[in-house]
Tab-separated table of C-alpha atoms in Angstrom:
chain	number	residue	atom	x	y	z
A	1	UNK	CA	39.052	-48.552	-17.355
A	2	UNK	CA	35.515	-46.868	-17.753
A	3	UNK	CA	35.354	-43.865	-14.615
A	4	UNK	CA	32.410	-43.963	-12.615
A	5	UNK	CA	30.126	-40.676	-13.517
A	6	UNK	CA	28.635	-39.295	-10.344
A	7	UNK	CA	24.849	-39.322	-10.732
A	8	UNK	CA	24.511	-35.546	-9.836
A	9	UNK	CA	26.984	-34.794	-12.651
A	10	UNK	CA	24.201	-36.582	-14.791
A	11	UNK	CA	21.624	-34.311	-13.494
A	12	UNK	CA	24.204	-31.150	-14.067
A	13	UNK	CA	24.723	-32.094	-17.419
A	14	UNK	CA	20.827	-32.852	-18.378
A	15	UNK	CA	19.945	-29.464	-16.852
A	16	UNK	CA	22.623	-27.962	-18.831
A	17	UNK	CA	21.255	-29.581	-22.206
A	18	UNK	CA	17.708	-28.184	-21.351
A	19	UNK	CA	18.577	-24.959	-20.865
A	20	UNK	CA	20.624	-24.810	-24.092
A	21	UNK	CA	17.135	-26.025	-25.916
A	22	UNK	CA	14.932	-23.827	-24.017
A	23	UNK	CA	16.635	-21.445	-24.932
A	24	UNK	CA	16.292	-21.343	-29.070
A	25	UNK	CA	14.827	-18.328	-30.215
A	26	UNK	CA	14.020	-17.840	-34.082
A	27	UNK	CA	13.988	-14.245	-35.252
A	28	UNK	CA	12.362	-13.043	-38.622
A	29	UNK	CA	13.300	-9.620	-40.334
A	30	UNK	CA	10.087	-8.959	-42.265
A	31	UNK	CA	10.441	-5.746	-44.382
A	32	UNK	CA	7.340	-4.626	-45.839
A	33	UNK	CA	6.858	-1.958	-48.656
A	34	UNK	CA	9.268	-2.797	-51.436
A	35	UNK	CA	7.493	-1.284	-54.284
A	36	UNK	CA	8.222	0.491	-57.942
A	37	UNK	CA	7.767	3.813	-55.581
A	38	UNK	CA	9.413	2.804	-52.748
A	39	UNK	CA	13.746	4.420	-51.415
A	40	UNK	CA	15.852	2.054	-53.798
A	41	UNK	CA	19.115	3.656	-52.326
A	42	UNK	CA	18.266	3.109	-48.567
A	43	UNK	CA	16.658	-0.801	-50.082
A	44	UNK	CA	19.996	-1.638	-51.297
A	45	UNK	CA	21.848	-0.240	-48.004
A	46	UNK	CA	19.720	-3.115	-46.655
A	47	UNK	CA	20.353	-5.725	-48.524
A	48	UNK	CA	23.920	-4.829	-48.233
A	49	UNK	CA	23.714	-4.985	-44.033
A	50	UNK	CA	22.050	-8.008	-44.048
A	51	UNK	CA	24.688	-9.645	-46.068
A	52	UNK	CA	27.244	-8.375	-44.333
A	53	UNK	CA	25.835	-10.145	-41.165
A	54	UNK	CA	24.715	-12.992	-43.216
A	55	UNK	CA	21.298	-13.327	-42.206
A	56	UNK	CA	18.479	-13.760	-44.658
A	57	UNK	CA	15.877	-11.164	-44.424
A	58	UNK	CA	11.941	-11.482	-45.627
A	59	UNK	CA	10.964	-8.671	-48.245
A	60	UNK	CA	7.153	-7.784	-48.582
A	61	UNK	CA	6.643	-6.584	-52.028
A	62	UNK	CA	3.710	-4.416	-53.257
A	63	UNK	CA	3.132	-5.655	-56.861
A	64	UNK	CA	0.760	-3.165	-58.081
A	65	UNK	CA	1.266	0.122	-55.967
A	66	UNK	CA	-1.031	3.265	-55.665
A	67	UNK	CA	-0.391	5.891	-58.259
A	68	UNK	CA	-1.870	8.689	-56.262
A	69	UNK	CA	-2.407	8.911	-52.539
A	70	UNK	CA	-2.435	5.393	-50.267
A	71	UNK	CA	-5.759	6.607	-48.580
A	72	UNK	CA	-7.667	7.634	-50.908
A	73	UNK	CA	-10.342	4.908	-51.487
A	74	UNK	CA	-11.537	6.722	-54.561
A	75	UNK	CA	-10.101	4.325	-58.053
A	76	UNK	CA	-6.885	5.966	-58.899
A	77	UNK	CA	-3.946	4.230	-61.482
A	78	UNK	CA	-1.883	1.389	-59.826
A	79	UNK	CA	2.107	1.110	-61.006
A	80	UNK	CA	3.549	-2.268	-61.584
A	81	UNK	CA	6.936	-3.164	-59.812
A	82	UNK	CA	9.359	-2.552	-62.309
A	83	UNK	CA	12.342	-4.760	-63.885
A	84	UNK	CA	14.811	-2.529	-62.352
A	85	UNK	CA	13.260	-3.627	-59.214
A	86	UNK	CA	12.704	-7.026	-59.729
A	87	UNK	CA	16.394	-7.796	-60.407
A	88	UNK	CA	17.926	-6.419	-57.267
A	89	UNK	CA	15.341	-9.143	-56.173
A	90	UNK	CA	16.593	-11.475	-57.970
A	91	UNK	CA	20.331	-11.273	-57.469
A	92	UNK	CA	20.067	-10.431	-53.362
A	93	UNK	CA	17.766	-13.826	-54.016
A	94	UNK	CA	20.342	-15.833	-55.690
A	95	UNK	CA	22.982	-14.380	-52.935
A	96	UNK	CA	20.880	-16.023	-50.228
A	97	UNK	CA	20.589	-12.413	-48.896
A	98	UNK	CA	16.452	-12.509	-49.033
A	99	UNK	CA	13.584	-14.264	-49.836
A	100	UNK	CA	10.090	-12.384	-51.314
A	101	UNK	CA	6.487	-12.651	-50.305
A	102	UNK	CA	3.767	-10.634	-51.770
A	103	UNK	CA	2.149	-7.681	-49.869
A	104	UNK	CA	-0.952	-7.135	-50.486
A	105	UNK	CA	-2.263	-5.756	-53.974
A	106	UNK	CA	-1.374	-1.867	-54.863
A	107	UNK	CA	-1.322	-0.784	-50.873
A	108	UNK	CA	-4.471	1.372	-51.085
A	109	UNK	CA	-7.251	1.651	-48.537
A	110	UNK	CA	-10.483	0.796	-49.659
A	111	UNK	CA	-11.898	0.991	-46.066
A	112	UNK	CA	-10.639	1.799	-42.254
A	113	UNK	CA	-7.061	0.633	-42.554
A	114	UNK	CA	-7.766	-2.040	-44.827
A	115	UNK	CA	-7.322	-3.061	-48.266
A	116	UNK	CA	-8.999	-6.587	-48.736
A	117	UNK	CA	-10.986	-6.853	-45.187
A	118	UNK	CA	-14.874	-6.583	-46.288
A	119	UNK	CA	-14.450	-6.668	-50.096
A	120	UNK	CA	-16.518	-9.589	-52.057
A	121	UNK	CA	-14.378	-13.155	-52.351
A	122	UNK	CA	-14.182	-11.879	-56.399
A	123	UNK	CA	-12.356	-9.021	-56.195
A	124	UNK	CA	-10.094	-10.088	-54.122
A	125	UNK	CA	-9.184	-12.920	-55.691
A	126	UNK	CA	-8.706	-10.914	-59.143
A	127	UNK	CA	-6.652	-8.978	-57.051
A	128	UNK	CA	-4.149	-11.624	-55.417
A	129	UNK	CA	-4.030	-13.532	-58.605
A	130	UNK	CA	-3.080	-11.055	-60.372
A	131	UNK	CA	-0.008	-9.431	-58.246
A	132	UNK	CA	1.126	-13.083	-57.846
A	133	UNK	CA	1.158	-13.436	-61.165
A	134	UNK	CA	3.402	-10.301	-61.770
A	135	UNK	CA	5.573	-11.147	-58.476
A	136	UNK	CA	6.146	-14.629	-60.112
A	137	UNK	CA	6.669	-13.458	-63.732
A	138	UNK	CA	9.494	-11.089	-62.499
A	139	UNK	CA	11.339	-13.170	-59.840
A	140	UNK	CA	10.815	-16.262	-62.097
A	141	UNK	CA	9.733	-18.405	-58.736
A	142	UNK	CA	6.211	-19.289	-57.375
A	143	UNK	CA	5.354	-16.457	-54.522
A	144	UNK	CA	3.450	-18.827	-52.168
A	145	UNK	CA	3.156	-16.163	-48.683
A	146	UNK	CA	0.954	-13.432	-48.229
A	147	UNK	CA	1.372	-10.276	-46.126
A	148	UNK	CA	-1.956	-8.316	-46.522
A	149	UNK	CA	-1.827	-4.486	-45.998
A	150	UNK	CA	-2.078	-3.105	-42.666
A	151	UNK	CA	-2.077	-6.423	-41.560
A	152	UNK	CA	-5.687	-6.513	-42.056
A	153	UNK	CA	-7.736	-9.225	-43.539
A	154	UNK	CA	-11.287	-11.116	-43.448
A	155	UNK	CA	-12.751	-14.582	-44.172
A	156	UNK	CA	-12.550	-14.182	-47.719
A	157	UNK	CA	-9.321	-13.291	-48.045
A	158	UNK	CA	-8.776	-16.418	-45.999
A	159	UNK	CA	-10.422	-18.625	-48.719
A	160	UNK	CA	-8.721	-16.717	-51.546
A	161	UNK	CA	-5.729	-18.037	-50.381
A	162	UNK	CA	-6.551	-21.349	-49.924
A	163	UNK	CA	-8.231	-21.993	-53.174
A	164	UNK	CA	-4.708	-19.958	-55.218
A	165	UNK	CA	-2.946	-22.640	-53.423
A	166	UNK	CA	-0.688	-19.934	-50.674
A	167	UNK	CA	1.350	-21.692	-48.242
A	168	UNK	CA	1.487	-18.594	-45.359
A	169	UNK	CA	-0.167	-15.733	-44.189
A	170	UNK	CA	1.847	-13.308	-42.120
A	171	UNK	CA	-0.339	-10.324	-40.777
A	172	UNK	CA	0.262	-10.323	-36.830
A	173	UNK	CA	-1.804	-11.878	-33.549
A	174	UNK	CA	-5.098	-9.472	-34.238
A	175	UNK	CA	-6.292	-11.493	-37.335
A	176	UNK	CA	-10.249	-13.177	-37.156
A	177	UNK	CA	-10.358	-15.224	-34.188
A	178	UNK	CA	-12.149	-18.189	-35.213
A	179	UNK	CA	-12.195	-17.993	-38.583
A	180	UNK	CA	-8.626	-19.283	-38.842
A	181	UNK	CA	-9.048	-22.618	-36.710
A	182	UNK	CA	-9.676	-24.986	-39.720
A	183	UNK	CA	-7.477	-23.223	-42.126
A	184	UNK	CA	-4.275	-25.364	-43.642
A	185	UNK	CA	-2.782	-22.072	-44.068
A	186	UNK	CA	0.314	-21.707	-42.098
A	187	UNK	CA	0.695	-18.449	-39.747
A	188	UNK	CA	3.508	-16.287	-39.027
A	189	UNK	CA	2.403	-13.298	-37.405
A	190	UNK	CA	4.733	-10.363	-36.684
A	191	UNK	CA	5.401	-9.349	-32.617
A	192	UNK	CA	7.385	-5.961	-32.757
A	193	UNK	CA	9.586	-3.532	-34.457
A	194	UNK	CA	13.125	-2.894	-34.005
A	195	UNK	CA	12.612	-0.993	-30.815
A	196	UNK	CA	11.300	-4.203	-29.354
A	197	UNK	CA	13.897	-6.713	-30.732
A	198	UNK	CA	16.211	-6.691	-27.747
A	199	UNK	CA	13.373	-6.810	-25.232
A	200	UNK	CA	11.345	-9.975	-27.100
A	201	UNK	CA	14.371	-12.165	-26.927
A	202	UNK	CA	14.869	-11.490	-23.202
A	203	UNK	CA	10.491	-11.952	-23.286
A	204	UNK	CA	11.516	-15.252	-25.428
A	205	UNK	CA	14.709	-16.392	-22.800
A	206	UNK	CA	12.644	-16.009	-19.863
A	207	UNK	CA	9.631	-18.504	-21.574
A	208	UNK	CA	11.949	-20.358	-22.322
A	209	UNK	CA	9.925	-22.220	-25.476
A	210	UNK	CA	12.133	-24.123	-27.837
A	211	UNK	CA	9.971	-22.963	-30.731
A	212	UNK	CA	9.682	-19.028	-29.426
A	213	UNK	CA	9.536	-16.746	-32.928
A	214	UNK	CA	10.113	-12.793	-32.802
A	215	UNK	CA	8.724	-11.724	-36.071
A	216	UNK	CA	10.230	-8.058	-36.780
A	217	UNK	CA	8.576	-5.729	-38.867
A	218	UNK	CA	10.201	-2.386	-39.951
A	219	UNK	CA	10.240	0.290	-42.825
A	220	UNK	CA	12.046	2.642	-44.454
A	221	UNK	CA	10.498	4.980	-42.725
A	222	UNK	CA	12.161	3.670	-39.487
A	223	UNK	CA	15.384	4.967	-39.983
A	224	UNK	CA	16.323	9.090	-39.463
A	225	UNK	CA	18.482	8.878	-43.127
A	226	UNK	CA	14.845	8.424	-44.606
A	227	UNK	CA	12.796	10.630	-42.304
A	228	UNK	CA	14.886	13.114	-40.211
A	229	UNK	CA	12.925	12.962	-37.073
A	230	UNK	CA	13.160	11.792	-33.444
A	231	UNK	CA	13.129	8.259	-32.312
A	232	UNK	CA	14.292	7.026	-35.931
A	233	UNK	CA	16.908	4.446	-36.522
A	234	UNK	CA	20.087	5.759	-37.794
A	235	UNK	CA	21.363	3.064	-39.786
A	236	UNK	CA	24.787	2.431	-38.172
A	237	UNK	CA	22.873	1.433	-35.378
A	238	UNK	CA	20.590	-0.894	-36.854
A	239	UNK	CA	23.835	-2.476	-38.277
A	240	UNK	CA	24.617	-2.534	-34.751
A	241	UNK	CA	21.281	-4.384	-34.207
A	242	UNK	CA	22.186	-7.068	-36.870
A	243	UNK	CA	25.416	-7.694	-35.326
A	244	UNK	CA	24.281	-8.029	-31.616
A	245	UNK	CA	21.189	-10.144	-32.916
A	246	UNK	CA	23.515	-12.554	-34.661
A	247	UNK	CA	26.066	-12.499	-31.976
A	248	UNK	CA	23.645	-14.126	-29.737
A	249	UNK	CA	24.231	-18.117	-28.952
A	250	UNK	CA	21.017	-18.923	-28.196
A	251	UNK	CA	18.961	-16.480	-31.051
A	252	UNK	CA	19.182	-18.090	-35.135
A	253	UNK	CA	17.738	-15.520	-37.511
A	254	UNK	CA	15.730	-17.186	-40.349
A	255	UNK	CA	13.510	-15.835	-43.422
A	256	UNK	CA	9.958	-16.601	-43.385
A	257	UNK	CA	10.499	-19.098	-46.443
A	258	UNK	CA	13.490	-20.538	-44.485
A	259	UNK	CA	11.621	-21.287	-41.462
A	260	UNK	CA	8.873	-22.690	-43.921
A	261	UNK	CA	11.229	-25.722	-44.555
A	262	UNK	CA	11.418	-26.563	-41.132
A	263	UNK	CA	9.115	-28.587	-39.292
A	264	UNK	CA	8.356	-25.892	-36.815
A	265	UNK	CA	4.596	-25.617	-35.800
A	266	UNK	CA	2.857	-22.674	-37.566
A	267	UNK	CA	-0.502	-24.100	-37.711
A	268	UNK	CA	-3.770	-22.544	-37.190
A	269	UNK	CA	-4.014	-24.023	-33.587
A	270	UNK	CA	-0.942	-22.254	-32.974
A	271	UNK	CA	-2.453	-18.714	-34.007
A	272	UNK	CA	-5.898	-19.649	-32.125
A	273	UNK	CA	-3.962	-20.138	-28.608
A	274	UNK	CA	-1.422	-16.761	-29.077
A	275	UNK	CA	-4.641	-15.095	-29.930
A	276	UNK	CA	-6.445	-16.086	-27.162
A	277	UNK	CA	-3.098	-15.248	-25.249
A	278	UNK	CA	-2.753	-11.781	-25.906
A	279	UNK	CA	-7.086	-11.450	-25.683
A	280	UNK	CA	-5.902	-12.299	-22.068
A	281	UNK	CA	-6.885	-8.797	-19.536
A	282	UNK	CA	-3.525	-7.103	-20.541
A	283	UNK	CA	-3.552	-4.708	-17.294
A	284	UNK	CA	-0.945	-7.463	-15.541
A	285	UNK	CA	2.118	-4.979	-14.219
A	286	UNK	CA	5.706	-5.639	-15.467
A	287	UNK	CA	6.675	-6.752	-12.141
A	288	UNK	CA	3.962	-9.480	-11.849
A	289	UNK	CA	4.818	-10.891	-15.679
A	290	UNK	CA	8.277	-10.823	-15.018
A	291	UNK	CA	7.649	-12.658	-11.341
A	292	UNK	CA	5.095	-15.175	-12.790
A	293	UNK	CA	7.110	-15.221	-16.395
A	294	UNK	CA	4.331	-14.529	-18.560
A	295	UNK	CA	5.657	-11.676	-20.033
A	296	UNK	CA	6.244	-12.609	-23.720
A	297	UNK	CA	3.603	-10.605	-25.603
A	298	UNK	CA	6.373	-10.115	-28.249
A	299	UNK	CA	6.897	-13.026	-29.288
A	300	UNK	CA	5.186	-16.048	-30.633
A	301	UNK	CA	4.761	-19.056	-28.563
A	302	UNK	CA	4.159	-22.552	-29.222
A	303	UNK	CA	1.224	-24.045	-28.289
A	304	UNK	CA	2.741	-26.205	-25.704
A	305	UNK	CA	4.225	-23.432	-23.944
A	306	UNK	CA	1.114	-21.513	-23.212
A	307	UNK	CA	-0.480	-24.468	-21.948
A	308	UNK	CA	2.535	-24.781	-19.762
A	309	UNK	CA	2.148	-21.277	-18.904
A	310	UNK	CA	-1.847	-21.250	-18.204
A	311	UNK	CA	-1.824	-21.524	-14.301
A	312	UNK	CA	1.218	-19.045	-14.524
A	313	UNK	CA	-1.244	-16.526	-16.620
A	314	UNK	CA	-3.990	-17.447	-14.366
A	315	UNK	CA	-2.258	-16.683	-10.681
A	316	UNK	CA	-0.600	-13.209	-12.571
A	317	UNK	CA	-4.126	-12.021	-13.413
A	318	UNK	CA	-5.834	-13.294	-10.189
A	319	UNK	CA	-3.139	-11.163	-8.198
A	320	UNK	CA	-3.230	-8.327	-10.728
A	321	UNK	CA	-7.478	-8.233	-10.285
A	322	UNK	CA	-6.771	-8.146	-6.070
A	323	UNK	CA	-4.502	-5.310	-6.729
A	324	UNK	CA	-7.091	-3.304	-8.447
A	325	UNK	CA	-9.746	-3.983	-5.893
A	326	UNK	CA	-7.681	-3.143	-3.101
A	327	UNK	CA	-6.682	0.291	-4.872
A	328	UNK	CA	-10.555	0.737	-5.483
A	329	UNK	CA	-10.830	0.597	-1.450
A	330	UNK	CA	-8.208	2.419	-0.592
A	331	UNK	CA	-9.647	5.455	-3.087
A	332	UNK	CA	-12.891	4.883	-1.933
A	333	UNK	CA	-12.714	4.897	2.124
A	334	UNK	CA	-10.292	8.016	1.706
A	335	UNK	CA	-12.530	9.591	-0.497
A	336	UNK	CA	-15.357	8.989	2.147
A	337	UNK	CA	-13.755	10.092	4.455
A	338	UNK	CA	-13.381	13.564	2.963
A	339	UNK	CA	-16.734	13.938	1.605
A	340	UNK	CA	-17.936	13.139	4.756
A	341	UNK	CA	-16.713	15.897	6.773
A	342	UNK	CA	-18.242	18.946	4.596
A	343	UNK	CA	-19.963	19.570	7.131
A	344	UNK	CA	-17.000	21.671	8.546
A	345	UNK	CA	-16.172	23.439	5.282
A	346	UNK	CA	-18.874	26.285	6.783
A	347	UNK	CA	-22.372	26.938	6.384
A	348	UNK	CA	-25.003	24.522	5.923
A	349	UNK	CA	-26.327	26.057	2.845
A	350	UNK	CA	-22.452	25.600	1.682
A	351	UNK	CA	-22.365	21.933	2.984
A	352	UNK	CA	-25.753	21.218	0.640
A	353	UNK	CA	-23.969	22.796	-2.286
A	354	UNK	CA	-21.302	20.652	-1.654
A	355	UNK	CA	-22.657	17.917	-1.482
A	356	UNK	CA	-24.738	18.312	-4.985
A	357	UNK	CA	-20.865	19.147	-6.275
A	358	UNK	CA	-19.520	15.982	-4.733
A	359	UNK	CA	-22.459	13.895	-6.418
A	360	UNK	CA	-21.601	15.629	-9.625
A	361	UNK	CA	-17.697	14.155	-9.467
A	362	UNK	CA	-19.036	10.593	-8.365
A	363	UNK	CA	-21.410	10.821	-10.727
A	364	UNK	CA	-18.803	12.095	-13.527
A	365	UNK	CA	-15.974	9.560	-12.490
A	366	UNK	CA	-18.259	6.724	-12.729
A	367	UNK	CA	-19.060	7.346	-16.287
A	368	UNK	CA	-15.497	7.911	-17.525
A	369	UNK	CA	-14.542	4.440	-15.361
A	370	UNK	CA	-17.422	2.956	-17.195
A	371	UNK	CA	-16.902	4.513	-20.734
A	372	UNK	CA	-13.092	3.511	-20.242
A	373	UNK	CA	-14.044	-0.240	-19.995
A	374	UNK	CA	-16.499	-0.294	-22.529
A	375	UNK	CA	-14.562	1.059	-25.122
A	376	UNK	CA	-11.836	-0.933	-24.772
A	377	UNK	CA	-12.366	-3.873	-22.404
A	378	UNK	CA	-8.496	-4.478	-22.943
A	379	UNK	CA	-6.523	-1.806	-21.845
A	380	UNK	CA	-2.696	-1.354	-19.884
A	381	UNK	CA	-2.073	-1.503	-15.773
A	382	UNK	CA	-2.135	2.064	-15.743
A	383	UNK	CA	-5.165	2.535	-17.233
A	384	UNK	CA	-6.858	-0.460	-15.348
A	385	UNK	CA	-4.967	1.795	-11.886
A	386	UNK	CA	-6.728	4.839	-12.562
A	387	UNK	CA	-9.979	3.150	-13.840
A	388	UNK	CA	-9.994	1.483	-10.669
A	389	UNK	CA	-8.788	4.970	-8.374
A	390	UNK	CA	-11.585	7.064	-10.333
A	391	UNK	CA	-14.376	4.739	-9.483
A	392	UNK	CA	-13.272	4.231	-5.957
A	393	UNK	CA	-13.116	8.691	-5.452
A	394	UNK	CA	-16.438	8.118	-7.370
A	395	UNK	CA	-17.962	5.666	-4.959
A	396	UNK	CA	-16.454	6.902	-1.790
A	397	UNK	CA	-17.528	10.818	-2.422
A	398	UNK	CA	-20.959	9.549	-3.624
A	399	UNK	CA	-21.118	7.209	-0.556
A	400	UNK	CA	-19.687	10.065	1.741
A	401	UNK	CA	-21.366	12.695	0.878
A	402	UNK	CA	-25.086	11.274	0.902
A	403	UNK	CA	-23.884	10.091	4.664
A	404	UNK	CA	-23.355	13.053	5.457
A	405	UNK	CA	-26.545	14.749	4.303
A	406	UNK	CA	-28.006	12.109	6.321
A	407	UNK	CA	-25.931	13.204	9.209
A	408	UNK	CA	-27.077	16.858	8.836
A	409	UNK	CA	-30.602	15.515	8.859
A	410	UNK	CA	-30.633	13.628	11.510
A	411	UNK	CA	-28.758	16.142	13.445
A	412	UNK	CA	-31.781	18.727	12.233
A	413	UNK	CA	-34.554	16.509	13.388
A	414	UNK	CA	-33.174	16.249	16.994
A	415	UNK	CA	-31.863	19.415	17.213
A	416	UNK	CA	-35.039	21.653	16.374
A	417	UNK	CA	-37.284	19.689	18.860
A	418	UNK	CA	-35.086	20.094	21.724
A	419	UNK	CA	-34.647	24.166	20.595
A	420	UNK	CA	-38.675	24.640	20.760
A	421	UNK	CA	-39.128	23.287	24.224
A	422	UNK	CA	-36.156	25.249	25.236
A	423	UNK	CA	-38.272	28.013	23.899
A	424	UNK	CA	-41.481	27.026	25.721
A	425	UNK	CA	-39.770	26.712	28.794
A	426	UNK	CA	-38.282	29.881	28.696
A	427	UNK	CA	-41.559	31.352	27.763
C-alpha cells in the first residue's frame, strides 16, 4: 500500500533541491607565468599539491619569455620554453593534474602594462602564431586558450585569436567593453587572488547562481618561500586552502580545459553583462551589498543571475545615493553653522580675513571633490563618503561665510546712520 505524502513535505523537498542546485560553484585555479625562467622547484611543489588534493589546475605558460627586463619596451632577446620544462608539463597533464594555456608571447611590455594592446594586427598575429606553434610542438597537443599579459588586449587581439582558431580568452572583466559583443570566442575572466577565494565563495553562495564561476589567479611571487615578505602565502597555508576548497560540498574545482568541455555559458554576452555590472558605481557599502544580495564582485555570474538581480542592484544603488546626499547635507549644515559665527572670532578685520580663508578652503575642497570624480568616476564607498563630506563642507563654509559677510554689511548699514543721528543729536 502506497503511503500518502503530505504536500508540505514535497514543497520542502523541492526547496531543498533548489538550494543545493543554486549553491553549485565552480572554482578555477589559474597559475600564471610558467616559463623557461620561472621557479621550477616551486612549480613542482604546486603540481604535487594539486595531485594530493585531487584537483586540476590551469598552467598559463609563456612560450618565449623576455631575456632582459620585462618592463623594458626596447627590443631584447627572448628565451624559448625548454624541453625540460615541457616534460614537467606533459607528465602532469597526462596525470590529470593540469592543463596548459598560452600566456602572451614574451610577457614583455610594449606599452603601459600591456604586450599586445596597441600593436598592429600583423605583429600580434605573428607573435601569437609563433608562440602557439612552440607550445603545441613541445606538448604534442593543440593549445586553444590564450591569456594576455597583464590581462590586456584590444580588438586586433580578438581578431587574431579568431583567425588562428583559438577557442577561449582568459583575461579579466575589464576587457574592451563592446568589442567582444559579436565575438564567437569564449571568455573566462579572473575574479580574485588566493586571499579573496574564501570571500568569493561566500559571495557566490549569496548570489545563488547555479552557473557561478570563480577564477583564482596566482603566481609564484604570492608565496613566502619565493619572496620572504609579509602578506604572502606559506605553502602549508596554500595546501590547507586547497583542502578546504575541495571539502566544500557545493564547490567543484575544474581547470579551464575541463570547464570548456561542459555546456556552461562562456559567451561574449555573459562577459558583456558582467562588464556592465562591474561598471556600475562601486561605492555601495558592504552592509548594503549584503542586505540586497549584490556583493559578488569576485564572482563571474551568469547572464540570468544578473538579470534576476537587476532590481536589487538599482535599489542598493539608490539607497547608497540617498546616504551620500544625507552625508553631504549634514556636512554642509554643520560647516555653514560654523562659518556663520565667524563674526564672534574677534575684530571686524579678523572676521573679514576668516571669511577670505573660509572661501579659499571651500574652493579647495570643492576642487578636490571634483578632481576625484573626474579622475575615476567609479570609486569605493569610503572615497564616496569623503567626496560627500568635502563637497558638503566646501559648500557649507562658502555659504556660511557669504551669509556672515552679508550680515556684517547689513549691520554696518543699519548702525552707521544710527550712530550719525546720535552724534547730531548730542551736538
